[in-house]
Amino acid sequence: MADKTKKQGNFAPGDAPTYESVLQCMRCGFCLPTCPTFVLTGRERSSPRGRVALARAVHEENLDFTEALKQESFFCLDCRACTTACPSGVKAGEVMEVCRSQSHQVFPGGHLSKSFRNFILKRMLPDPDLLEAGMLPARLYQRLGIQWLVRHSHILKLGPDWMDKAEGMLPKLDAPLRGQLPEMTPAKGEKRGRVAFFLGCVMTLLYPDVSRQTVRVLAGQGFDVVTPAQAKCCGAPHMSEGDRETTRELAKFNIDLFLSQDVDYIVTDCAGCGASLKEYEELLAEEEDHARLELFRSKVRDVNEFLSEVGLRTEELQEVKVSVTYHEPCHLCHAQNVSAQPRQLIRSIPGVEFREMKESSWCCGSAATWGLKFSEESQQVLDRKLANVAATDADYLVTTNPGCHLQLAWGLKQADMPQPVIHLMELLGRATPD
Amino acid sequence: MASIAAIKQLIDKLGAEKVVAEKEDLLTLGYDSTPGLLHLPEVAVYPTTVADVQTVLGIARDEGMPVVPRGSGTGLSGGSVPHQGGVVLCLNRMNRILEIDEENLTATCEPGVITLDLFEAVADKGLFYPPDPGSQKISTLAGNVMENAGGLRGLKYGVTRDYVMALEAVLIDGSVVQTGGKSVKDVAGYAFKDLLCGSEGTLGIITGITLKLIPPPQTKTTMLAYFDAMPRAGEAVAKIIADKIIPSTLEIMDNATINCVEDYAGIGLPRQMAALLLIEVDGHPAVVAEEAAAVEKVLRSVGAAEFKVARDADEAASLAAARRTALSALARVSPTTLLEDATVPRSRLADTFAEIERLGEKFRLKVGTFGHAGDGNIHPTVLCDERDADEMERAHAFYHELYEKVLAWGGTVSGEHGIGIAKKDYLAKQIGPAGVAVMRRIKQSFDPQGLLNPGKIIAD
Ligand SMILES: Cc1cc2nc3c(=O)[nH]c(=O)nc-3n(C[C@H](O)[C@H](O)[C@H](O)COP(=O)(O)OP(=O)(O)OC[C@H]3O[C@@H](n4cnc5c(N)ncnc54)[C@H](O)[C@@H]3O)c2cc1C
Ligand code: SF4
Ligand code: SF4
């Protein structure tokens, strides 16, 4: 984290990538072939190496924080494939994430757009009640979400057909899960421990059935599951749009809330939330008590990571006779380094035939709002993914993140492909007896 | 100097999508993997056809504008850095594999094909393209040809040059020359393609490459040996060769490298060991078994601390992959990573390691060493901080003294990374004034105006 009072080249005061973090890049280019935006364009400035070089140039006062750099920071999918690929420990995706927050300082949007984005990002997402109240009667969120994009279409440079796409991507909305889930779901069979379930905003709104299964599976595996209803948004959408301050507030709130629960672990079924929760420690390093941050961090687990760590009880599982392939969400495999565990779970479900796809860790092109901002590029990234899915000829496409879920389901539908997309917990849910 | 008019002409003739001149583009096309170099070009072009390349050269000729070809910018001697400005010619979008000829065992490619992509495409057809530089997953074939890149398999299979059968090049006057062909023998005229190999973009722009393919080895065995003293590892290398065993791979990593690679790859390398040798023998199963046993015997006789054989192909592949990350992984230790490419006759390897150790202590530097030990080609890498002027001075003194020794032992200043900007003076020392003069005459006859990658290789 940058010392906010220190001079940081041509960066505006506030959050900026540290000089050390960009100096670390030795320009070997290992990250280039794994970066979707570089592979699409072949343009060095749209590569991790190029992006880090631009941030370095701003530090060294060879470049102002320009409109073009801002565009690069938003064009970056934040998929973190470069982090996994980089032998020197450079995190180009994170450098770009911080640059997004710079861009808000350097280019504050127009008044109207700003108030809209503030409304959505500061008010709607952080406050679950407001969000759901707005959602239920008139799908206000959906509308406002789109309206927010309209307002921003000029600065985000939205592709021409993004609006149809946004509408087409959203699944049919059910009643949100929050409020329906009991605060405590008791363990079944021999009890193995007590966990808190972090229910993400997108999960409760768009995929309530998935998270219902997650809780069922956890209980079926012998865990008491506590679901604190007051939990706020993990902060990932704010972080990804460059609003680090709101992210910090949300983080503090969630840390307080979850540390006050008497639980062994904090588990989430959303890869985006998991990555974000795990980054609280770094985000708050300068403001919060270190021991508390560490304690919080030590408890957070993605649900796949968790189940594989404690060991899946398979004796009672029912047979599910299907073939599946698995798409790795960037925020699971690259951001959290959780890659073997989901496969291990899939393989231990009786009856399931697992078919590995090529390039399983290649981004699906969704990456939060990226899929809406850069429709054409996103389509190309998606096509590559769909071809790999098709080659497996599996019955189901399994993934573990709502953003990927949305994008893949939409893509499969467009391409007239037969595979339904399901979350790994849904698959496991089918194997779990009532 | 690229005038505004030149940029306009480029856009008019090639279309705006092939020409970039925004500062953000120029800043990111002004470096390669060589530490410390950054020079902005005035414009950059992404040609997709031979005609595009001719157009650029035509405008460059009229404007007297330097032309610097670039593949993926992973060079380690500054070859693609436009240190005199001008236009950077990015060839990475010319990346089609045009033909894999299974009758003649050749592959014909555009210049920007990624090395590993070719390897995989021919492997799908049961064929083998051996040159595998550490950077293979992103380096381009033309970049490999222009630097005459080696790799992990160099010891047995040779370097890029050994696989180049034909080249197509555009010369600065716009003419296109074809040199070589699919015939396995060819002595018609000067060995022009051999002159182009390793010319670092100073003689012509490569637009087509025909490469030799071979049948893959039937089987291989990958071994690891650990040592508690570096010179002992050097001795092992010399002895394996002296015993007339030619492994396909014989790579070395020292303690600092082992630790950095382990930090990244986490494959269980022993952190306390002074050195590691990665050894692979391949070929007919009977021969492989015999050679593996012979290698093991040598290792035991020189007192390797530990010896193990890779379980299966996956483990072997992950070991080779880990070795390829050595340089980048070392870079995590410090902000600046200076590396060299010293190559000595293999009997001098143990001496060279001892000298590196001595000089590292003398100049108080943190040094990590790895490389293609079997080729006598090692990369002593100084881990330093470019903001510390005193340390940088000591680092340069370190290399200076090291190269004096290397040359005295009959070695070379570059085994595979080329001369570029970084090593012009060392080259002059190695080949002497007569050598420099003849190179200058060759350059002159190809490029009288001195526009193609000016200021590279030949000391001013
Ligand atoms: C981590 C790492 C490991 C490496 N390992 C090895 C190794 O094991 N062995 C090895 O030999 N090298 C190695 N290298 C060095 C480097 O990767 C090679 O020199 C490689 O061949 C460069 O390819 P490139 O496409 O990046 O070329 P660039 O760096 O872009 O260019 C190299 C030279 O070729 C010229 N050039 C490029 N394309 C053309 C063209 N079409 N026509 C004319 N001239 C052209 C350029 O002007 C320049 O002089 C390594 C580098 C890194 C960063
Ligand atoms: S970010 Fe990492 S992998 Fe990419 S060029 Fe820099 S050091 Fe290499
Ligand atoms: S996060 Fe993804 S899109 Fe962004 S630079 Fe890294 S690899 Fe490229």
Short mmCIF file of C-alpha atoms in Angstrom, two decimals, chain A residues 118-345:
data_model
loop_
_atom_site.label_atom_id
_atom_site.label_comp_id
_atom_site.label_asym_id
_atom_site.label_seq_id
_atom_site.Cartn_x
_atom_site.Cartn_y
_atom_site.Cartn_z
CA ASN A 118 -22.70 6.68 -6.14
CA PHE A 119 -26.27 5.67 -5.70
CA ILE A 120 -25.69 2.20 -7.03
CA LEU A 121 -22.28 1.55 -5.64
CA LYS A 122 -22.53 3.30 -2.29
CA ARG A 123 -26.15 2.86 -1.43
CA MET A 124 -27.63 -0.10 -3.23
CA LEU A 125 -24.99 -2.76 -3.08
CA PRO A 126 -23.68 -2.17 0.42
CA ASP A 127 -27.11 -2.18 1.99
CA PRO A 128 -28.81 -5.50 1.41
CA ASP A 129 -32.23 -4.29 2.53
CA LEU A 130 -32.28 -1.34 0.21
CA LEU A 131 -31.08 -3.44 -2.63
CA GLU A 132 -33.65 -6.12 -2.19
CA ALA A 133 -36.51 -3.76 -1.47
CA GLY A 134 -35.67 -2.05 -4.71
CA MET A 135 -35.42 -5.30 -6.50
CA LEU A 136 -38.50 -7.10 -5.51
CA PRO A 137 -41.32 -5.00 -6.77
CA ALA A 138 -40.06 -3.64 -10.01
CA ARG A 139 -36.67 -5.17 -10.63
CA LEU A 140 -35.45 -1.72 -9.92
CA TYR A 141 -31.91 -2.84 -9.57
CA GLN A 142 -31.95 -4.30 -12.98
CA ARG A 143 -33.30 -1.11 -14.43
CA LEU A 144 -31.04 1.10 -12.44
CA GLY A 145 -28.15 -1.10 -13.28
CA ILE A 146 -28.84 -0.55 -16.91
CA GLN A 147 -29.50 3.11 -16.39
CA TRP A 148 -26.19 3.38 -14.65
CA LEU A 149 -24.58 1.89 -17.69
CA VAL A 150 -26.41 4.34 -19.95
CA ARG A 151 -25.07 7.22 -17.96
CA HIS A 152 -21.65 5.77 -18.16
CA SER A 153 -21.69 4.59 -21.70
CA HIS A 154 -19.53 7.48 -22.80
CA ILE A 155 -16.80 7.06 -20.23
CA LEU A 156 -16.95 3.31 -20.28
CA LYS A 157 -17.02 3.24 -24.06
CA LEU A 158 -19.73 0.64 -24.12
CA GLY A 159 -20.09 -1.43 -27.23
CA PRO A 160 -23.09 -0.69 -29.43
CA ASP A 161 -25.30 -3.60 -28.45
CA TRP A 162 -24.52 -3.74 -24.78
CA MET A 163 -28.05 -2.99 -23.70
CA ASP A 164 -29.63 -6.01 -25.33
CA LYS A 165 -26.84 -8.03 -23.97
CA ALA A 166 -27.31 -6.80 -20.42
CA GLU A 167 -30.99 -7.64 -20.58
CA GLY A 168 -30.35 -10.99 -22.18
CA MET A 169 -27.73 -11.99 -19.68
CA LEU A 170 -29.78 -11.65 -16.54
CA PRO A 171 -31.51 -14.85 -15.52
CA LYS A 172 -35.13 -14.90 -14.49
CA LEU A 173 -35.24 -13.35 -11.10
CA ASP A 174 -36.57 -15.20 -8.11
CA ALA A 175 -37.13 -13.88 -4.65
CA PRO A 176 -33.74 -13.14 -3.12
CA LEU A 177 -32.38 -15.70 -0.77
CA ARG A 178 -31.37 -13.35 2.00
CA GLY A 179 -34.17 -13.28 4.51
CA GLN A 180 -35.21 -16.78 3.53
CA LEU A 181 -32.14 -18.54 4.80
CA PRO A 182 -32.30 -19.27 8.52
CA GLU A 183 -29.65 -17.57 10.65
CA MET A 184 -28.60 -21.06 11.72
CA THR A 185 -28.87 -24.27 9.73
CA PRO A 186 -27.92 -27.22 11.94
CA ALA A 187 -25.42 -29.88 10.96
CA LYS A 188 -26.62 -33.28 9.86
CA GLY A 189 -25.10 -36.53 10.99
CA GLU A 190 -21.94 -36.40 13.02
CA LYS A 191 -21.09 -32.74 13.63
CA ARG A 192 -17.70 -31.60 12.41
CA GLY A 193 -17.72 -27.89 13.22
CA ARG A 194 -19.42 -24.55 12.84
CA VAL A 195 -19.00 -22.19 9.91
CA ALA A 196 -20.33 -18.82 8.85
CA PHE A 197 -21.69 -18.57 5.34
CA PHE A 198 -20.95 -15.34 3.49
CA LEU A 199 -23.88 -14.87 1.14
CA GLY A 200 -22.84 -12.62 -1.72
CA CYS A 201 -25.10 -9.95 -3.27
CA VAL A 202 -25.12 -11.49 -6.69
CA MET A 203 -25.75 -14.93 -5.29
CA THR A 204 -28.73 -13.87 -3.22
CA LEU A 205 -30.24 -11.94 -6.09
CA LEU A 206 -29.45 -13.96 -9.15
CA TYR A 207 -28.63 -17.43 -7.92
CA PRO A 208 -30.60 -18.04 -4.74
CA ASP A 209 -30.95 -21.72 -5.57
CA VAL A 210 -27.23 -22.16 -5.75
CA SER A 211 -26.56 -20.75 -2.33
CA ARG A 212 -29.46 -22.69 -0.88
CA GLN A 213 -27.67 -25.81 -2.09
CA THR A 214 -24.37 -24.61 -0.67
CA VAL A 215 -25.89 -24.32 2.79
CA ARG A 216 -27.56 -27.71 2.41
CA VAL A 217 -24.32 -29.32 1.34
CA LEU A 218 -22.37 -27.76 4.21
CA ALA A 219 -24.98 -28.93 6.72
CA GLY A 220 -25.05 -32.35 5.08
CA GLN A 221 -21.29 -32.51 5.50
CA GLY A 222 -21.68 -32.03 9.25
CA PHE A 223 -21.36 -28.28 9.77
CA ASP A 224 -23.62 -25.88 11.60
CA VAL A 225 -24.07 -23.03 9.16
CA VAL A 226 -24.55 -19.49 10.45
CA THR A 227 -25.69 -16.96 7.85
CA PRO A 228 -25.50 -13.44 9.27
CA ALA A 229 -28.29 -11.52 7.57
CA GLN A 230 -26.65 -8.12 8.04
CA ALA A 231 -23.60 -9.03 5.95
CA LYS A 232 -22.80 -6.35 3.41
CA CYS A 233 -21.43 -6.54 -0.08
CA CYS A 234 -17.86 -7.88 -0.09
CA GLY A 235 -16.73 -4.78 -1.96
CA ALA A 236 -15.60 -6.46 -5.17
CA PRO A 237 -17.80 -4.33 -7.47
CA HIS A 238 -16.50 -1.16 -5.85
CA MET A 239 -12.94 -2.31 -6.00
CA SER A 240 -13.30 -3.24 -9.61
CA GLU A 241 -14.66 0.19 -10.47
CA GLY A 242 -11.82 1.77 -8.54
CA ASP A 243 -13.72 2.90 -5.44
CA ARG A 244 -11.31 1.71 -2.78
CA GLU A 245 -12.65 3.88 0.01
CA THR A 246 -16.12 2.33 -0.02
CA THR A 247 -14.50 -1.07 -0.27
CA ARG A 248 -12.59 -0.30 2.91
CA GLU A 249 -15.76 0.68 4.77
CA LEU A 250 -17.51 -2.48 3.69
CA ALA A 251 -14.50 -4.53 4.66
CA LYS A 252 -14.41 -3.07 8.16
CA PHE A 253 -18.08 -3.74 8.64
CA ASN A 254 -17.85 -7.34 7.48
CA ILE A 255 -14.76 -8.04 9.56
CA ASP A 256 -16.52 -6.81 12.71
CA LEU A 257 -19.62 -8.77 11.90
CA PHE A 258 -17.93 -12.06 11.12
CA LEU A 259 -15.35 -11.95 13.87
CA SER A 260 -18.18 -11.57 16.36
CA GLN A 261 -19.61 -14.93 15.28
CA ASP A 262 -18.43 -17.99 17.08
CA VAL A 263 -17.30 -19.94 14.03
CA ASP A 264 -14.28 -21.90 12.83
CA TYR A 265 -14.45 -20.74 9.23
CA ILE A 266 -16.05 -18.15 6.99
CA VAL A 267 -17.15 -19.86 3.79
CA THR A 268 -18.41 -18.42 0.51
CA ASP A 269 -19.62 -19.98 -2.71
CA CYS A 270 -18.81 -16.94 -4.84
CA ALA A 271 -15.24 -16.87 -6.13
CA GLY A 272 -15.38 -13.09 -6.52
CA CYS A 273 -16.42 -12.61 -2.88
CA GLY A 274 -13.80 -15.08 -1.69
CA ALA A 275 -11.02 -13.24 -3.50
CA SER A 276 -12.23 -9.95 -2.15
CA LEU A 277 -12.54 -11.18 1.45
CA LYS A 278 -9.03 -12.57 1.26
CA GLU A 279 -7.72 -9.21 0.14
CA TYR A 280 -9.12 -7.29 3.12
CA GLU A 281 -5.89 -7.87 4.96
CA GLU A 282 -3.84 -6.01 2.37
CA LEU A 283 -6.49 -3.37 1.76
CA LEU A 284 -6.68 -2.38 5.41
CA ALA A 285 -3.07 -3.06 6.35
CA GLU A 286 -2.50 0.54 7.36
CA GLU A 287 -5.71 1.16 9.23
CA GLU A 288 -6.64 -1.94 11.18
CA ASP A 289 -5.20 -4.06 13.91
CA HIS A 290 -2.94 -6.58 12.29
CA ALA A 291 -3.88 -9.53 14.48
CA ARG A 292 -7.58 -9.11 13.74
CA LEU A 293 -6.93 -8.89 10.01
CA GLU A 294 -4.85 -11.99 10.18
CA LEU A 295 -7.46 -13.85 12.18
CA PHE A 296 -10.15 -12.92 9.67
CA ARG A 297 -7.97 -13.91 6.74
CA SER A 298 -7.13 -17.25 8.34
CA LYS A 299 -10.81 -18.16 8.52
CA VAL A 300 -11.90 -17.29 4.98
CA ARG A 301 -12.37 -20.19 2.58
CA ASP A 302 -13.91 -20.69 -0.78
CA VAL A 303 -16.42 -23.50 -0.35
CA ASN A 304 -14.50 -25.83 -2.67
CA GLU A 305 -11.29 -25.14 -0.87
CA PHE A 306 -13.03 -25.71 2.43
CA LEU A 307 -14.68 -29.01 1.58
CA SER A 308 -11.54 -30.40 0.08
CA GLU A 309 -9.52 -29.30 3.12
CA VAL A 310 -11.84 -30.88 5.69
CA GLY A 311 -12.43 -33.87 3.43
CA LEU A 312 -15.67 -34.65 1.65
CA ARG A 313 -17.79 -37.28 3.40
CA THR A 314 -18.81 -39.45 0.49
CA GLU A 315 -20.40 -42.48 2.18
CA GLU A 316 -23.88 -41.09 2.00
CA LEU A 317 -23.68 -39.38 -1.37
CA GLN A 318 -26.09 -40.56 -4.02
CA GLU A 319 -25.03 -41.40 -7.51
CA VAL A 320 -25.35 -38.63 -10.13
CA LYS A 321 -24.94 -40.15 -13.55
CA VAL A 322 -23.76 -37.26 -15.70
CA SER A 323 -20.63 -36.16 -17.49
CA VAL A 324 -19.32 -32.70 -16.64
CA THR A 325 -16.55 -30.36 -17.60
CA TYR A 326 -15.22 -27.56 -15.43
CA HIS A 327 -14.50 -23.91 -16.13
CA GLU A 328 -12.14 -22.33 -13.63
CA PRO A 329 -13.19 -18.86 -12.54
CA CYS A 330 -10.27 -16.43 -12.67
CA HIS A 331 -11.09 -15.26 -9.19
CA LEU A 332 -10.73 -18.78 -7.91
CA CYS A 333 -7.72 -20.16 -9.75
CA HIS A 334 -5.68 -17.03 -10.33
CA ALA A 335 -6.74 -14.80 -7.46
CA GLN A 336 -7.03 -17.53 -4.80
CA ASN A 337 -4.84 -20.23 -6.26
CA VAL A 338 -7.63 -22.77 -5.81
CA SER A 339 -7.45 -25.06 -8.81
CA ALA A 340 -7.06 -28.70 -7.83
CA GLN A 341 -9.78 -28.70 -5.15
CA PRO A 342 -12.91 -28.29 -7.31
CA ARG A 343 -11.70 -31.08 -9.58
CA GLN A 344 -11.10 -33.28 -6.60
CA LEU A 345 -14.66 -32.67 -5.38
#
